Coordinates of C-alpha atoms and ligand atoms in Angstrom, one line a residue:
M119 CA -207.7 -237.2 51.7
L120 CA -204.1 -237.1 52.2
L121 CA -202.6 -234.8 49.6
T122 CA -199.2 -234.3 48.3
L123 CA -199.5 -230.7 49.1
R124 CA -200.3 -230.9 52.7
V125 CA -200.7 -227.5 54.7
Q126 CA -202.3 -227.5 57.9
G127 CA -205.9 -226.8 58.1
A128 CA -208.2 -229.4 59.2
R129 CA -207.7 -232.6 61.0
H130 CA -208.1 -236.1 59.4
W131 CA -211.0 -237.2 61.8
V132 CA -211.2 -240.8 60.6
K133 CA -208.1 -242.2 60.3
S134 CA -204.9 -241.3 62.3
T135 CA -201.3 -242.9 62.1
R136 CA -200.7 -241.7 65.5
C137 CA -200.2 -244.2 68.4
L138 CA -201.9 -244.2 71.6
A139 CA -198.5 -244.5 73.6
S140 CA -198.0 -242.4 76.6
S141 CA -196.0 -239.3 76.2
A142 CA -192.4 -239.3 77.1
V143 CA -192.4 -235.6 78.6
P144 CA -191.2 -235.9 82.0
E145 CA -194.3 -235.5 84.2
K146 CA -193.8 -232.6 86.5
S147 CA -194.4 -233.4 90.1
P148 CA -196.8 -230.6 91.7
S149 CA -194.3 -229.9 94.2
S150 CA -191.7 -229.0 91.6
S151 CA -194.0 -226.7 89.6
P152 CA -197.4 -226.4 90.9
Q153 CA -198.7 -223.3 89.1
L154 CA -198.2 -222.0 85.5
E155 CA -199.1 -218.4 84.5
V156 CA -200.9 -218.2 81.2
N157 CA -202.5 -215.0 79.7
G158 CA -202.5 -213.5 83.1
S159 CA -204.3 -216.5 84.8
T160 CA -202.6 -219.0 87.2
Y161 CA -203.3 -222.6 86.3
A162 CA -202.5 -225.8 88.3
T163 CA -200.1 -228.2 86.5
D164 CA -200.2 -231.9 86.8
G165 CA -199.0 -235.1 84.9
W166 CA -200.8 -233.9 81.8
T167 CA -199.0 -230.6 81.7
N168 CA -197.0 -230.3 78.3
V169 CA -197.1 -226.7 77.3
T170 CA -193.5 -225.5 76.8
P171 CA -192.4 -222.0 77.5
K172 CA -191.7 -221.7 73.8
I173 CA -195.3 -222.5 72.9
L174 CA -196.8 -220.3 75.6
S175 CA -194.9 -217.3 74.2
Y176 CA -197.2 -217.3 70.9
L177 CA -200.3 -216.6 73.1
G178 CA -201.4 -212.9 72.4
A179 CA -199.1 -212.9 69.2
N180 CA -202.5 -212.3 67.1
K181 CA -201.1 -212.6 63.7
H182 CA -204.7 -212.6 62.5
L183 CA -205.2 -209.3 63.8
Q184 CA -201.7 -207.6 62.9
T185 CA -202.2 -204.7 60.2
D186 CA -201.1 -205.8 56.8
H187 CA -200.2 -209.4 57.8
P188 CA -201.2 -212.0 55.2
L189 CA -203.3 -213.9 57.7
S190 CA -205.2 -210.7 58.6
I191 CA -205.7 -210.1 55.1
I192 CA -207.3 -213.6 54.7
R193 CA -209.3 -213.0 57.6
Q194 CA -211.0 -210.0 56.4
R195 CA -211.7 -211.4 53.2
I196 CA -213.6 -214.3 54.9
V197 CA -215.6 -211.9 57.3
N198 CA -216.2 -209.3 54.3
Y199 CA -217.9 -212.3 52.5
F200 CA -220.0 -213.2 55.2
Y201 CA -220.9 -209.8 55.8
G202 CA -222.2 -209.5 52.4
A203 CA -223.7 -213.0 51.8
Y204 CA -226.1 -212.6 54.9
R205 CA -227.9 -209.5 55.8
N206 CA -230.8 -208.6 57.8
Q207 CA -234.0 -206.6 56.9
R208 CA -232.2 -203.2 57.6
G209 CA -229.2 -204.3 55.3
N210 CA -226.8 -205.0 58.4
P211 CA -224.5 -207.8 58.5
L212 CA -226.0 -211.2 60.2
F213 CA -222.8 -212.7 61.2
S214 CA -221.2 -211.4 64.3
V215 CA -217.3 -212.3 64.6
Y216 CA -215.2 -213.3 67.4
D217 CA -211.5 -213.2 66.8
K218 CA -210.1 -212.3 70.4
L219 CA -211.4 -215.3 72.4
N220 CA -209.1 -216.8 75.0
P221 CA -207.2 -219.8 73.4
V222 CA -207.1 -221.5 77.0
V223 CA -210.3 -224.0 76.9
T224 CA -211.3 -226.9 78.8
V225 CA -211.5 -230.3 77.6
Q226 CA -215.1 -230.2 77.6
Q227 CA -215.1 -227.2 75.1
N228 CA -212.6 -228.7 72.8
F229 CA -213.8 -232.3 72.7
D230 CA -216.7 -233.2 75.2
N231 CA -219.2 -230.5 73.7
L232 CA -218.5 -231.4 70.3
L233 CA -219.1 -235.1 70.7
I234 CA -215.8 -236.2 70.3
P235 CA -215.4 -239.7 71.6
A236 CA -213.6 -240.4 74.8
D237 CA -211.1 -242.5 73.1
H238 CA -210.5 -240.4 70.2
V239 CA -206.7 -240.0 69.1
S240 CA -207.4 -236.1 68.7
R241 CA -207.2 -236.0 72.5
Q242 CA -203.9 -237.5 73.1
K243 CA -201.2 -236.0 75.1
S244 CA -198.9 -236.4 72.1
D245 CA -201.2 -234.2 70.0
C246 CA -202.3 -231.5 72.0
Y247 CA -200.8 -228.8 74.5
Y248 CA -202.3 -229.6 77.8
I249 CA -202.2 -227.0 80.8
N250 CA -203.2 -229.7 82.7
Q251 CA -205.8 -232.5 82.7
Q252 CA -208.7 -230.3 82.4
Q253 CA -207.4 -227.3 80.3
L254 CA -205.6 -227.1 77.0
L255 CA -204.6 -224.7 74.4
R256 CA -207.6 -225.1 71.8
A257 CA -206.7 -227.5 68.9
H258 CA -209.5 -225.9 66.9
T259 CA -211.7 -222.8 66.7
T260 CA -214.7 -225.3 66.7
A261 CA -214.1 -225.4 70.6
H262 CA -216.2 -222.3 71.2
Q263 CA -219.2 -223.4 69.5
V264 CA -221.3 -224.5 72.4
E265 CA -220.3 -221.2 74.7
L266 CA -221.2 -219.0 71.9
I267 CA -224.6 -220.6 70.9
S268 CA -225.6 -220.9 74.6
G269 CA -225.0 -217.3 74.9
G270 CA -227.7 -216.7 72.2
L271 CA -226.0 -216.4 69.1
D272 CA -227.1 -217.9 65.8
N273 CA -224.8 -216.6 63.1
F274 CA -221.1 -216.1 64.1
L275 CA -217.6 -216.7 62.9
V276 CA -214.8 -217.3 65.3
V277 CA -211.2 -216.6 64.0
G278 CA -208.1 -217.3 66.1
E279 CA -205.0 -219.3 66.6
V280 CA -204.8 -223.0 67.5
Y281 CA -202.2 -225.4 68.9
R282 CA -201.2 -228.8 67.9
R283 CA -198.3 -230.8 68.4
D284 CA -197.2 -232.2 65.0
E285 CA -193.9 -232.8 63.0
I286 CA -191.8 -229.8 61.8
D287 CA -191.9 -228.9 58.1
S288 CA -192.5 -226.2 55.6
T289 CA -196.2 -226.7 56.0
H290 CA -196.5 -227.6 59.6
Y291 CA -196.1 -225.4 62.8
P292 CA -197.4 -226.0 66.1
V293 CA -199.3 -222.8 66.0
F294 CA -201.8 -222.1 63.0
H295 CA -205.0 -220.2 62.6
Q296 CA -208.5 -221.2 61.6
A297 CA -211.9 -219.7 61.0
D298 CA -215.0 -221.3 62.1
A299 CA -218.7 -220.3 61.5
V300 CA -222.0 -221.6 62.8
R301 CA -225.5 -220.6 61.3
L302 CA -228.6 -221.7 62.9
V303 CA -232.1 -221.3 61.5
T304 CA -235.6 -221.9 62.4
K305 CA -238.5 -223.6 60.5
D306 CA -240.2 -220.2 59.7
K307 CA -236.9 -218.9 58.1
L308 CA -236.1 -222.2 56.4
F309 CA -239.2 -223.0 55.0
E310 CA -240.2 -219.2 54.2
R311 CA -241.4 -220.2 50.7
N312 CA -242.7 -223.8 51.9
P313 CA -244.6 -223.3 55.0
G314 CA -245.9 -226.5 56.4
L315 CA -242.7 -228.4 56.1
E316 CA -241.0 -229.4 59.3
L317 CA -237.5 -229.3 60.7
F318 CA -237.8 -232.7 62.8
E319 CA -239.4 -235.9 62.1
E320 CA -242.8 -236.5 63.4
T321 CA -241.8 -239.7 65.0
W322 CA -239.0 -238.1 66.7
S323 CA -239.7 -237.6 70.5
G324 CA -237.5 -234.6 71.1
S325 CA -234.9 -236.4 73.1
L326 CA -231.7 -237.8 72.0
A327 CA -231.0 -239.8 75.0
D328 CA -231.8 -243.1 73.2
P329 CA -228.3 -244.5 72.4
K330 CA -229.7 -245.8 68.6
L331 CA -230.1 -242.1 67.9
I332 CA -226.6 -241.3 68.7
L333 CA -224.3 -241.8 65.7
P334 CA -221.6 -244.5 67.0
S335 CA -218.1 -243.2 65.8
A336 CA -217.7 -246.5 64.0
K337 CA -220.4 -245.7 61.7
F338 CA -218.1 -242.8 60.2
M339 CA -218.8 -242.5 56.5
D340 CA -222.5 -242.6 57.1
Q341 CA -223.7 -239.5 55.1
T342 CA -227.4 -240.0 55.8
K343 CA -229.2 -237.4 57.6
Q344 CA -229.4 -237.5 61.3
P345 CA -232.6 -239.5 62.7
C346 CA -234.2 -236.2 64.2
H347 CA -234.1 -234.1 61.0
T348 CA -236.5 -234.3 58.1
L349 CA -234.8 -234.9 54.8
E350 CA -236.1 -231.8 53.4
A351 CA -234.8 -229.7 56.3
V352 CA -231.1 -231.3 55.7
K353 CA -231.4 -231.0 51.8
L354 CA -232.2 -227.3 52.1
M355 CA -229.6 -226.4 54.7
E356 CA -227.0 -228.4 52.6
H357 CA -227.8 -226.4 49.5
E358 CA -227.7 -223.2 51.2
M359 CA -224.3 -224.0 53.0
K360 CA -222.6 -225.3 49.8
H361 CA -224.0 -222.4 47.8
V362 CA -222.2 -220.0 50.3
L363 CA -219.1 -222.1 50.6
V364 CA -218.8 -222.2 46.9
G365 CA -219.5 -218.5 46.5
L366 CA -216.5 -218.0 49.3
T367 CA -213.9 -220.1 47.3
K368 CA -214.8 -218.3 44.3
D369 CA -214.5 -215.0 46.0
L370 CA -210.9 -216.0 47.2
F371 CA -209.7 -218.2 44.3
G372 CA -211.6 -216.6 41.2
P373 CA -214.8 -217.4 39.5
R374 CA -213.0 -220.4 37.3
I375 CA -211.6 -222.4 40.3
K376 CA -212.3 -226.1 39.8
Y377 CA -213.6 -227.7 43.0
R378 CA -215.4 -230.9 44.5
W379 CA -217.3 -231.9 47.3
V380 CA -215.8 -235.0 49.1
D381 CA -218.0 -236.9 51.8
T382 CA -216.1 -237.3 55.1
Y383 CA -216.7 -237.8 58.8
F384 CA -216.5 -235.3 61.8
P385 CA -217.8 -236.2 65.1
F386 CA -219.8 -232.9 65.4
T387 CA -221.5 -232.8 61.8
Q388 CA -223.6 -235.2 60.1
P389 CA -223.6 -235.4 57.2
S390 CA -220.1 -233.9 56.6
W391 CA -218.0 -232.7 53.6
E392 CA -214.9 -231.4 52.6
L393 CA -214.6 -228.9 49.8
E394 CA -211.3 -229.4 47.5
I395 CA -210.0 -227.3 45.2
Y396 CA -207.7 -228.2 41.9
F397 CA -204.5 -226.3 42.6
K398 CA -201.0 -227.0 40.8
D399 CA -202.2 -230.6 39.7
N400 CA -203.3 -231.6 43.0
W401 CA -206.8 -231.5 44.7
L402 CA -206.3 -229.6 47.9
E403 CA -208.5 -229.6 50.8
V404 CA -209.7 -226.2 52.0
L405 CA -212.5 -226.7 54.7
G406 CA -214.6 -229.1 56.4
C407 CA -218.2 -228.5 57.1
G408 CA -221.3 -230.3 57.6
I409 CA -225.2 -230.4 59.3
M410 CA -224.4 -229.7 63.1
R411 CA -225.1 -232.6 65.4
H412 CA -228.5 -231.8 67.1
E413 CA -226.9 -233.0 70.6
I414 CA -224.7 -229.9 70.4
L415 CA -227.6 -227.4 69.9
Q416 CA -229.7 -229.3 72.5
R417 CA -226.7 -229.1 74.9
S418 CA -226.7 -225.1 74.0
G419 CA -230.5 -224.9 75.0
V420 CA -231.4 -224.7 71.3
H421 CA -234.3 -227.0 70.5
Q422 CA -236.0 -225.3 67.4
S423 CA -233.2 -224.5 65.0
I424 CA -231.1 -226.9 62.5
G425 CA -227.5 -225.6 62.0
Y426 CA -224.6 -225.8 59.7
A427 CA -221.1 -225.2 60.5
F428 CA -217.6 -225.1 58.9
G429 CA -214.0 -224.6 59.6
V430 CA -211.0 -223.8 57.5
G431 CA -207.2 -223.2 58.0
L432 CA -205.9 -219.6 57.3
E433 CA -202.3 -220.5 56.4
R434 CA -203.2 -223.0 53.9
L435 CA -205.5 -220.4 52.2
A436 CA -202.7 -217.6 52.4
M437 CA -200.0 -219.9 51.2
V438 CA -202.1 -220.6 47.9
L439 CA -203.3 -217.3 47.4
F440 CA -200.1 -215.5 47.8
D441 CA -197.8 -218.3 46.9
I442 CA -195.9 -218.6 50.3
P443 CA -193.6 -221.3 50.3
D444 CA -192.8 -221.8 54.2
I445 CA -195.4 -221.7 57.1
R446 CA -192.7 -220.2 59.2
L447 CA -192.6 -217.0 57.1
F448 CA -196.0 -216.1 58.8
W449 CA -194.1 -215.6 62.0
S450 CA -191.4 -213.4 60.4
N451 CA -191.0 -210.0 61.5
D452 CA -188.7 -209.3 58.5
S453 CA -189.8 -206.1 57.0
G454 CA -188.8 -207.5 53.4
F455 CA -191.5 -210.0 54.1
L456 CA -194.2 -207.8 55.7
S457 CA -194.0 -205.0 53.5
Q458 CA -195.2 -207.1 50.5
F459 CA -198.8 -207.3 51.8
S460 CA -201.0 -204.4 52.3
E461 CA -204.7 -204.5 53.5
K462 CA -205.5 -201.3 51.4
D463 CA -206.6 -203.2 48.6
L464 CA -208.0 -206.5 49.9
H465 CA -208.9 -207.7 46.3
N466 CA -205.2 -207.3 45.0
L467 CA -203.5 -210.3 46.5
P468 CA -199.8 -209.8 45.3
K469 CA -197.8 -212.9 44.8
Y470 CA -195.1 -213.5 47.3
K471 CA -191.3 -212.6 46.2
P472 CA -188.8 -214.7 47.9
I473 CA -186.4 -212.5 49.9
S474 CA -183.6 -214.7 49.6
H475 CA -182.2 -218.3 49.9
Y476 CA -179.8 -219.3 52.6
P477 CA -178.2 -222.8 52.7
Q478 CA -179.5 -225.7 54.5
C479 CA -177.4 -227.7 57.1
T480 CA -178.0 -231.1 57.9
N481 CA -177.0 -232.9 61.0
D482 CA -178.2 -236.3 62.2
M483 CA -178.7 -237.5 65.9
S484 CA -178.9 -241.0 67.1
F485 CA -179.6 -242.1 70.5
W486 CA -180.4 -245.1 72.6
L487 CA -183.7 -245.1 74.3
P488 CA -183.8 -246.1 77.8
E489 CA -184.4 -250.0 78.5
D490 CA -188.0 -251.1 77.8
I491 CA -188.8 -247.9 75.8
E492 CA -189.8 -247.9 72.1
V493 CA -190.7 -245.5 69.6
D494 CA -194.5 -244.7 70.0
A495 CA -194.3 -247.1 73.1
G496 CA -193.0 -244.7 75.8
F497 CA -191.4 -242.3 73.5
S498 CA -193.2 -240.1 71.0
P499 CA -191.2 -238.7 68.2
N500 CA -193.6 -235.4 69.0
D501 CA -191.9 -234.9 72.3
F502 CA -188.5 -234.8 70.7
Y503 CA -189.8 -232.3 68.3
D504 CA -191.0 -230.1 70.7
L505 CA -187.7 -230.5 72.6
V506 CA -185.9 -229.3 69.4
R507 CA -188.2 -226.5 68.7
S508 CA -187.6 -225.1 72.3
V509 CA -183.8 -225.4 72.0
A510 CA -183.4 -224.2 68.4
G511 CA -186.7 -222.3 67.6
D512 CA -187.0 -221.3 64.0
M513 CA -183.6 -222.3 62.9
V514 CA -184.8 -225.8 62.3
E515 CA -186.6 -226.4 59.0
Q516 CA -187.4 -230.1 59.1
I517 CA -186.9 -233.0 61.4
S518 CA -187.5 -236.5 60.3
L519 CA -187.2 -239.8 61.9
V520 CA -184.8 -241.6 59.4
D521 CA -184.0 -244.8 61.3
K522 CA -185.1 -247.2 64.3
F523 CA -183.9 -250.6 65.2
K524 CA -183.9 -252.7 68.2
H525 CA -180.7 -254.2 69.2
P526 CA -180.9 -258.1 69.1
K527 CA -179.0 -258.8 72.2
T528 CA -179.6 -256.0 74.4
G529 CA -183.3 -255.4 73.2
K530 CA -182.5 -251.7 73.5
S531 CA -184.2 -249.4 70.8
S532 CA -182.2 -246.9 68.6
V533 CA -183.6 -243.7 67.1
C534 CA -181.9 -241.6 64.3
F535 CA -183.4 -238.1 63.5
R536 CA -182.2 -235.9 60.9
I537 CA -182.4 -232.3 61.5
V538 CA -182.1 -229.8 58.8
Y539 CA -181.3 -226.4 59.9
R540 CA -181.8 -223.2 58.0
H541 CA -182.7 -219.7 59.0
M542 CA -185.1 -217.8 56.9
E543 CA -183.2 -214.8 57.6
R544 CA -179.6 -215.3 57.4
T545 CA -176.8 -217.8 56.8
L546 CA -176.0 -220.1 59.6
T547 CA -172.3 -221.1 60.2
Q548 CA -171.5 -224.8 60.6
A549 CA -170.0 -223.6 64.1
E550 CA -173.3 -222.1 65.0
V551 CA -175.2 -225.3 64.1
N552 CA -172.7 -227.7 65.8
E553 CA -173.3 -225.9 69.0
I554 CA -177.2 -225.7 68.8
H555 CA -177.0 -229.5 67.8
K556 CA -175.0 -230.1 71.0
Q557 CA -177.3 -228.3 73.0
I558 CA -180.2 -230.4 71.6
A559 CA -178.3 -233.6 72.4
S560 CA -177.6 -232.7 76.0
A561 CA -181.5 -231.6 76.5
S562 CA -182.4 -235.0 75.1
V563 CA -180.3 -236.7 77.6
D564 CA -181.7 -234.7 80.2
S565 CA -185.4 -235.0 79.3
F566 CA -185.6 -238.5 77.9
N567 CA -182.8 -240.2 79.7
V568 CA -181.5 -241.5 76.4
Q569 CA -177.7 -242.0 75.5
I570 CA -176.4 -240.2 72.4
R571 CA -174.6 -242.7 70.1
Ligands
DAH840 N1 -212.5 -228.4 63.5 C1 -211.9 -228.9 62.4 C2 -210.5 -229.4 62.2 O1 -209.8 -228.8 62.9 C3 -212.9 -228.4 61.2 C4 -214.1 -228.4 61.0 C5 -215.2 -229.2 60.3 C6 -214.7 -227.3 61.7 C7 -216.2 -229.2 60.3 C8 -216.3 -227.5 61.5 C9 -216.8 -228.2 61.1 O2 -216.9 -226.4 62.5 O3 -218.3 -228.1 61.1 O4 -210.5 -230.4 61.7

């Protein structure tokens, strides 16, 4: 569900307004830039490469691990809740936590392993930061599921930053943080009190190769169970998962928080839900979850368990819990911001007090696209947003496409973007803004072969 208060958290997997047009980022020829250094490793580049030096500069920032940072406080709250909710017979936490995994993943990890269809919009070059055709900066922390389950884990949390190309505004940033969890249980554990019940249908052969048993993506809202599972197993798992996730929500937002479950679709779970909370007169989606597709467990070598999984966006939680109005503040090193939060008392979350208000400065930029190129057909606005971000960094608060038209005689397309400049930490002068604006214009000419109007 799309809300007025839209803050990055989970992707909308069913509908996408994105086009399938090819990206207009100039393709680097192997001879001009054959290799890329990322996190100490060397990668080959190709026509898919679209990571920018600016984006690569975020690797290793680890805001979710920085002492007293609001994202780190939220991480600890989630981890502590899970440590408390599940303990083994000796009283030790059942869940293990992975919060330093390398964000460079393969297309197989980010998409194929999670049964994301080959033509799904989330794979587009205009939505992800690709290192090359095979590797990208993870677009969700769910990307690590199969490697961790294959390694023998059955209860784990993954926390880390994820990378997505998106519009720029106070609730969207190309890098944000997620926590994902997986819990697998065997028949003996799930039916401890009801021995004799089964996880899998008797009629099910144990093989999911039959295409009839693989959920076609078109049947996206199908909330029935997967054919392999028994209804009892799914219902018990659903009950446990919802109980734990409502518990987490109440732990974070207080026991009186109003919430609701909404049916949804994720390629990697069936059935699937979103949990929404009622906040400031709006229903706000806080997490996505579901019963894991059994193919994912089978791929990981697990045949006798059923699992649930969920994913949650940390910025979204932190913005609500601390009343932080702008997502860019999470990247601020201003002591006026950071000194407001302390992990000494994790249960006393202060409300953010704005440091100051600096004036906005709005400038428009119009250009003609090269012949035969149109918006979303050869030119993706996300490419322009990235260019602006690379040139102007956090001086830009918002960019929007305010106008586009096609000249009736020449057939050329024109676009107009509105760029709102505002620095979080100081007043920008008009001269300074004009200079940056000019740099963006000339970088656009160089990169996209456009003609400034
Ligand atoms: N990866 C999803 C996203 O970013 C969120 C999500 C949904 C994660 C359901 C899960 C899950 O593990 O089971 O949109």
